[in-house]
Amino acid sequence: MVDLRSDTVTRPTAAMRAAMAAAEVGDDVYGEDPTVIALEQRVARLFGHEAALFAPSGSMANQIALQLVVPPAHELLCDANAHVVTYEFGAAAAIGGISTRTWPFAGGQLDVDVIASMIRPDGYWAVPTRAIAVEQTHNMAGGVVIGLDTLRALRGVADAAGAALHCDGARIWHAHVADGVPLAEYGALFDTMSVCLSKGLGAPVGSVVVGSAENIAKARWIRKRMGGGMRQAGILAAAGLYALEHHIDRLADDHARARRLADALAPYGVVDADRVRTNLVLLDLSKTALDAHGLAGRAREQGVLVSVIAPRTVRLITHLDADDAAVDRAIAVLSPLLAA
Ligand SMILES: Cc1ncc(COP(=O)(O)O)c(C=O)c1O
């Protein structure tokens, strides 16, 4: 099977497993796991922040961060297709008592003036805005990278409003590799970030919340309340440390493979290959006679797995376990299906 449904399907490599097996561990709820502590310090340093907290998933890391920057009965602004409002099952409201309001999705592009115009100050009996969240890279937009200038402008908007800026950086590594922006430069723009080790980086489990020492101390409480305190988690943190060491630069290979997929499938009118800069390829079937479930079903019969993310949209993601031969196979299977 060639599995291009997600970059979460990777399995730890032999070398990663060896690092996990050799990890020194302790009880992390007591703050005694040296490998978790090393991972947290490493990630904080990478992004130029004071502290970080290991979390079991990207969703929990996002939700911990949102609770840090938005008190109950206050508001978060994000785009209508952001992961935090599309795939996290109302957690911001259910767990944090947070209202969310969305700006229209524009393919991952941000209109900073529109966002600025949405901010609601205190004092009008309307829910006051406390934070703005962006996604880098943007999943539903097909791995779009938000440019540094736009992020800087958004930081200005947040500062003017006294609002915090959160980054769902599940794939911030890909933005860093695609645009060559140092991770610390991204870090300097955000109050809180969640960054994921178990997507492109290939670790089996784990995300990290990044922020100030004060916020991360609070985050530890929030994580425990959410049931996310882990014990000998150093085994998992060791995979994350290994991934940071060995799997960031190689993301360029995933990007090149995604671009090759897009170039091969572009003649069928389903993708603008020039928009594919990271590891995601969205196929828009709206100008074909195909629907996404039909295409995915027929590809599966021939051993190629893809994701259906909308009735006429299929997503392909390249990753650590999808080599050149896998991409060749996907092109060979999908091309005749799209041509039919
Ligand atoms: C952009 C983005 N944020 C957050 C997450 C959540 O990560 P997890 O599945 O580890 O909860 C995902 C998962 O695919 C994602 O794509």
Coordinates of C-alpha atoms and ligand atoms in Angstrom, one line a residue:
M1 CA 0.0 0.0 0.0
V2 CA 1.1 3.6 -0.7
D3 CA -0.4 5.6 2.1
L4 CA -0.6 9.3 1.3
R5 CA -3.6 10.1 3.5
S6 CA -1.6 11.9 6.1
D7 CA 2.0 12.5 7.4
T8 CA 0.8 11.0 10.7
V9 CA 0.9 7.5 9.3
T10 CA 4.7 7.2 9.6
R11 CA 6.3 4.5 11.8
P12 CA 9.3 5.2 13.9
T13 CA 12.5 4.3 12.1
A14 CA 14.9 1.7 13.5
A15 CA 17.3 4.5 14.7
M16 CA 14.4 6.4 16.3
R17 CA 13.3 3.2 18.1
A18 CA 16.9 2.7 19.3
A19 CA 16.9 6.3 20.7
M20 CA 13.5 5.6 22.4
A21 CA 14.8 2.3 23.9
A22 CA 17.9 4.0 25.3
A23 CA 16.0 7.0 26.8
E24 CA 16.6 7.9 30.4
V25 CA 13.2 8.3 32.0
G26 CA 11.5 9.4 35.2
D27 CA 8.0 10.4 36.3
D28 CA 7.2 13.5 34.3
V29 CA 4.2 14.4 36.4
Y30 CA 6.8 14.9 39.2
G31 CA 8.9 16.8 36.7
E32 CA 11.5 14.1 36.9
D33 CA 11.9 12.8 33.3
P34 CA 15.3 14.1 32.1
T35 CA 14.5 13.3 28.4
V36 CA 11.2 15.2 28.5
I37 CA 13.0 18.1 30.2
A38 CA 15.7 18.0 27.5
L39 CA 13.0 18.0 24.7
E40 CA 11.1 20.9 26.2
Q41 CA 14.3 22.9 26.7
R42 CA 15.4 22.2 23.1
V43 CA 12.1 23.2 21.6
A44 CA 11.9 26.4 23.6
R45 CA 15.4 27.3 22.5
L46 CA 14.7 26.6 18.9
F47 CA 11.8 29.1 18.9
G48 CA 13.6 31.6 21.1
H49 CA 11.0 31.2 23.9
E50 CA 11.6 30.8 27.6
A51 CA 9.8 27.4 28.1
A52 CA 7.9 24.6 26.5
L53 CA 5.7 21.7 27.5
F54 CA 5.4 18.2 26.0
A55 CA 1.8 17.3 25.2
P56 CA 0.2 14.0 23.9
S57 CA -1.3 15.5 20.8
G58 CA -1.4 18.6 18.6
S59 CA -5.1 19.1 19.5
M60 CA -4.3 19.1 23.2
A61 CA -1.3 21.4 22.7
N62 CA -3.5 23.8 20.8
Q63 CA -6.2 23.7 23.4
I64 CA -3.8 24.2 26.3
A65 CA -2.3 27.2 24.5
L66 CA -5.8 28.7 23.8
Q67 CA -6.7 28.4 27.5
L68 CA -3.5 30.3 28.3
V69 CA -4.3 33.3 26.1
V70 CA -8.1 33.4 26.1
P71 CA -10.0 33.4 29.5
P72 CA -13.5 31.9 29.6
A73 CA -16.2 34.1 28.1
H74 CA -13.7 35.8 25.8
E75 CA -13.0 35.3 22.1
L76 CA -10.5 33.8 19.8
L77 CA -10.4 34.8 16.1
C78 CA -9.2 32.4 13.5
D79 CA -10.1 31.4 9.9
A80 CA -13.1 29.3 9.1
N81 CA -11.0 26.2 8.1
A82 CA -8.5 26.4 11.0
H83 CA -7.8 23.1 12.6
V84 CA -8.8 24.5 16.0
V85 CA -12.4 25.1 14.8
T86 CA -12.6 22.3 12.2
Y87 CA -11.1 19.3 13.8
E88 CA -11.0 19.8 17.5
F89 CA -14.7 19.1 18.3
G90 CA -15.6 22.3 20.0
A91 CA -12.9 21.9 22.6
A92 CA -12.2 25.6 22.9
A93 CA -15.8 26.2 24.0
A94 CA -16.3 22.9 25.9
I95 CA -13.1 22.9 27.8
G96 CA -12.0 26.6 27.8
G97 CA -15.4 28.4 27.7
I98 CA -13.9 30.2 24.7
S99 CA -16.0 31.8 22.0
T100 CA -14.5 31.5 18.5
R101 CA -15.3 33.8 15.6
T102 CA -13.9 33.1 12.2
W103 CA -12.8 35.1 9.2
P104 CA -13.7 33.7 5.8
F105 CA -11.2 31.1 4.6
A106 CA -9.2 32.5 1.6
G107 CA -6.9 29.6 0.7
G108 CA -4.6 30.2 3.7
Q109 CA -4.0 33.9 2.7
L110 CA -4.6 36.4 5.5
D111 CA -6.2 39.8 5.0
V112 CA -4.8 41.6 8.0
D113 CA -7.2 44.5 7.6
V114 CA -10.2 42.1 7.8
I115 CA -8.8 40.6 10.9
A116 CA -8.2 44.0 12.4
S117 CA -11.7 45.0 11.7
M118 CA -13.1 42.0 13.6
I119 CA -11.4 42.7 16.9
R120 CA -13.9 43.6 19.6
P121 CA -12.7 45.6 22.6
D122 CA -13.9 45.3 26.1
G123 CA -17.0 47.2 27.3
Y124 CA -19.7 46.8 24.7
W125 CA -21.4 43.7 26.0
A126 CA -20.0 41.9 23.1
V127 CA -17.5 39.1 23.7
P128 CA -14.1 40.8 23.8
T129 CA -11.3 39.5 21.6
R130 CA -8.3 38.1 23.4
A131 CA -6.3 36.2 20.8
I132 CA -5.9 35.5 17.1
A133 CA -4.8 32.1 15.9
V134 CA -3.1 31.3 12.6
E135 CA -2.0 28.0 11.1
Q136 CA 1.5 27.6 9.7
T137 CA 1.5 25.7 7.3
H138 CA -2.2 25.6 6.6
N139 CA -3.6 22.1 6.4
M140 CA -7.0 22.8 4.6
A141 CA -5.3 25.3 2.3
G142 CA -2.9 22.6 1.0
G143 CA 0.2 23.4 3.1
V144 CA 0.2 27.1 2.3
V145 CA 3.0 29.0 4.0
I146 CA 2.1 32.4 5.4
G147 CA 4.8 35.0 4.6
L148 CA 6.8 36.7 7.2
D149 CA 5.7 40.2 6.2
T150 CA 2.0 39.1 6.7
L151 CA 2.8 37.6 10.1
R152 CA 4.6 40.8 11.1
A153 CA 1.6 42.9 10.1
L154 CA -0.7 40.6 12.1
R155 CA 1.6 40.9 15.1
G156 CA 1.1 44.7 14.8
V157 CA -2.6 44.2 14.7
A158 CA -2.5 42.0 17.8
D159 CA -0.3 44.4 19.7
A160 CA -2.5 47.4 18.9
A161 CA -5.5 45.4 20.2
G162 CA -3.7 44.0 23.3
A163 CA -4.5 40.6 21.9
A164 CA -2.3 37.5 21.9
L165 CA -1.1 35.7 18.8
H166 CA -1.2 31.9 18.7
C167 CA 0.4 29.7 16.1
D168 CA -0.9 26.3 15.3
G169 CA 2.5 25.2 14.1
A170 CA 1.8 21.6 13.6
R171 CA 3.8 21.9 10.3
I172 CA 5.9 25.0 11.1
W173 CA 8.9 22.9 10.2
H174 CA 7.7 22.8 6.7
A175 CA 7.3 26.5 6.5
H176 CA 10.9 26.9 7.9
V177 CA 12.3 24.6 5.2
A178 CA 10.2 26.0 2.4
D179 CA 10.8 29.7 3.1
G180 CA 14.2 29.4 4.9
V181 CA 12.8 31.5 7.8
P182 CA 14.7 30.6 11.1
L183 CA 12.4 28.9 13.7
A184 CA 13.3 31.6 16.2
E185 CA 12.1 34.3 13.8
Y186 CA 8.7 32.6 13.8
G187 CA 8.9 32.2 17.5
A188 CA 9.4 35.9 18.1
L189 CA 6.1 36.7 16.5
F190 CA 3.9 34.5 18.7
D191 CA 2.8 34.5 22.3
T192 CA 2.1 30.8 22.2
M193 CA 2.7 28.1 19.7
S194 CA 1.9 24.4 19.3
V195 CA 4.4 22.4 17.2
C196 CA 4.0 18.8 16.3
L197 CA 6.6 16.0 16.4
S198 CA 4.3 13.3 15.0
K199 CA 3.5 14.7 11.6
G200 CA 6.3 15.5 9.1
L201 CA 9.0 14.8 11.7
G202 CA 7.9 11.2 12.0
A203 CA 7.8 10.7 15.8
P204 CA 5.0 8.4 17.0
V205 CA 3.4 10.7 19.5
G206 CA 3.7 14.2 20.7
S207 CA 3.4 18.0 20.3
V208 CA 5.0 20.8 22.3
V209 CA 3.4 24.0 23.6
V210 CA 5.9 26.9 23.5
G211 CA 5.6 30.2 25.5
S212 CA 6.8 32.3 28.4
A213 CA 8.0 30.6 31.6
E214 CA 4.9 32.0 33.4
N215 CA 2.5 30.6 30.7
I216 CA 4.2 27.2 30.6
A217 CA 4.0 26.9 34.4
K218 CA 0.2 27.4 34.0
A219 CA 0.1 25.1 31.0
R220 CA 1.4 22.3 33.2
W221 CA -1.7 22.7 35.4
I222 CA -4.0 22.9 32.4
R223 CA -2.4 19.7 30.8
K224 CA -2.9 17.8 34.1
R225 CA -6.5 18.9 34.4
M226 CA -7.1 17.7 30.8
G227 CA -5.6 14.3 31.7
G228 CA -2.5 14.9 29.7
G229 CA 0.1 14.4 32.4
M230 CA 2.3 11.5 31.3
R231 CA 4.7 9.4 33.4
Q232 CA 7.8 7.9 31.8
A233 CA 7.2 9.9 28.7
G234 CA 10.9 10.2 28.0
I235 CA 10.5 7.2 25.7
L236 CA 8.3 9.4 23.5
A237 CA 10.3 12.6 24.0
A238 CA 13.4 10.7 22.9
A239 CA 11.7 10.1 19.5
G240 CA 10.9 13.8 19.3
L241 CA 14.6 14.7 20.1
Y242 CA 15.7 12.3 17.5
A243 CA 13.3 13.8 15.0
L244 CA 14.5 17.3 15.6
E245 CA 18.0 16.2 15.0
H246 CA 17.5 14.1 11.9
H247 CA 14.2 14.8 10.3
I248 CA 13.9 18.6 9.7
D249 CA 16.2 19.1 6.7
R250 CA 14.9 16.0 5.0
L251 CA 11.4 17.7 4.7
A252 CA 12.8 19.3 1.5
D253 CA 12.6 15.7 0.0
D254 CA 8.9 15.5 0.9
H255 CA 8.3 19.0 -0.6
A256 CA 10.0 17.9 -3.8
R257 CA 7.9 14.7 -4.0
A258 CA 4.7 16.6 -3.4
R259 CA 5.7 19.0 -6.2
R260 CA 6.4 16.1 -8.5
L261 CA 3.0 14.6 -7.7
A262 CA 1.4 18.0 -8.4
D263 CA 3.3 18.5 -11.7
A264 CA 2.2 15.1 -12.9
L265 CA -1.5 15.6 -12.0
A266 CA -1.8 19.3 -13.0
P267 CA -2.5 18.4 -16.7
Y268 CA -5.9 17.0 -15.5
G269 CA -6.9 20.4 -14.2
V270 CA -7.1 19.4 -10.6
V271 CA -4.2 21.3 -9.0
D272 CA -2.1 24.4 -9.6
A273 CA 1.3 22.9 -9.1
D274 CA 2.9 26.3 -8.5
R275 CA 0.9 26.5 -5.2
V276 CA 2.4 23.3 -3.9
R277 CA 5.4 24.4 -1.8
T278 CA 5.3 22.0 1.1
N279 CA 4.2 18.4 1.5
L280 CA 0.4 18.7 0.9
V281 CA -1.3 18.4 -2.5
L282 CA -5.1 19.1 -2.7
L283 CA -6.9 17.8 -5.8
D284 CA -9.9 19.9 -6.6
L285 CA -12.3 17.7 -8.6
S286 CA -14.9 20.3 -9.1
K287 CA -14.1 20.6 -12.8
T288 CA -14.1 16.9 -13.4
A289 CA -16.9 14.3 -13.3
L290 CA -15.4 12.7 -10.3
D291 CA -16.3 12.9 -6.6
A292 CA -13.7 12.5 -3.9
H293 CA -15.0 9.3 -2.4
G294 CA -15.3 7.7 -5.8
L295 CA -11.7 8.6 -6.7
A296 CA -10.4 7.5 -3.2
G297 CA -12.2 4.2 -3.5
R298 CA -10.8 3.4 -6.9
A299 CA -7.3 4.4 -5.9
R300 CA -7.6 2.2 -2.8
E301 CA -8.5 -0.8 -5.0
Q302 CA -5.1 -0.3 -6.6
G303 CA -3.2 0.1 -3.4
V304 CA -3.0 3.9 -3.1
L305 CA -4.6 5.6 -0.1
V306 CA -5.7 9.3 -0.2
S307 CA -7.8 11.4 2.1
V308 CA -11.2 12.8 1.3
I309 CA -11.4 16.3 2.9
A310 CA -14.5 17.6 1.1
P311 CA -17.0 16.0 -1.4
R312 CA -14.9 17.2 -4.3
T313 CA -11.5 17.5 -2.7
V314 CA -8.9 14.9 -2.1
R315 CA -5.7 15.4 -0.1
L316 CA -2.3 13.7 -0.7
I317 CA 0.5 14.2 1.8
T318 CA 4.1 13.1 1.3
H319 CA 6.1 12.0 4.3
L320 CA 9.0 10.0 5.7
D321 CA 7.5 6.6 4.7
A322 CA 6.6 7.7 1.1
D323 CA 9.7 7.4 -1.1
D324 CA 10.1 8.1 -4.9
A325 CA 8.7 4.7 -5.8
A326 CA 5.6 5.5 -3.8
V327 CA 5.1 8.8 -5.6
D328 CA 5.6 7.0 -8.9
R329 CA 3.0 4.5 -8.0
A330 CA 0.5 7.2 -6.9
I331 CA 1.0 9.0 -10.2
A332 CA 0.6 5.8 -12.2
V333 CA -2.7 5.0 -10.4
L334 CA -4.2 8.4 -10.1
S335 CA -3.4 9.7 -13.7
P336 CA -5.7 7.3 -15.6
L337 CA -8.5 7.7 -13.0
L338 CA -8.3 11.5 -13.4
A339 CA -8.1 11.2 -17.2
A340 CA -11.2 9.0 -17.4
Ligands
LIG1 C1 -2.7 22.0 11.4 C2 -3.0 20.9 12.5 N1 -3.1 21.3 13.8 C3 -3.3 20.4 14.7 C4 -3.4 19.1 14.4 C5 -3.8 18.1 15.6 O1 -2.8 17.2 15.8 P1 -3.2 15.8 16.6 O2 -3.8 14.9 15.5 O3 -1.9 15.3 17.1 O4 -4.2 16.1 17.6 C6 -3.4 18.6 13.1 C7 -3.5 17.2 12.8 O5 -3.5 16.8 11.7 C8 -3.1 19.6 12.1 O6 -3.0 19.2 10.8

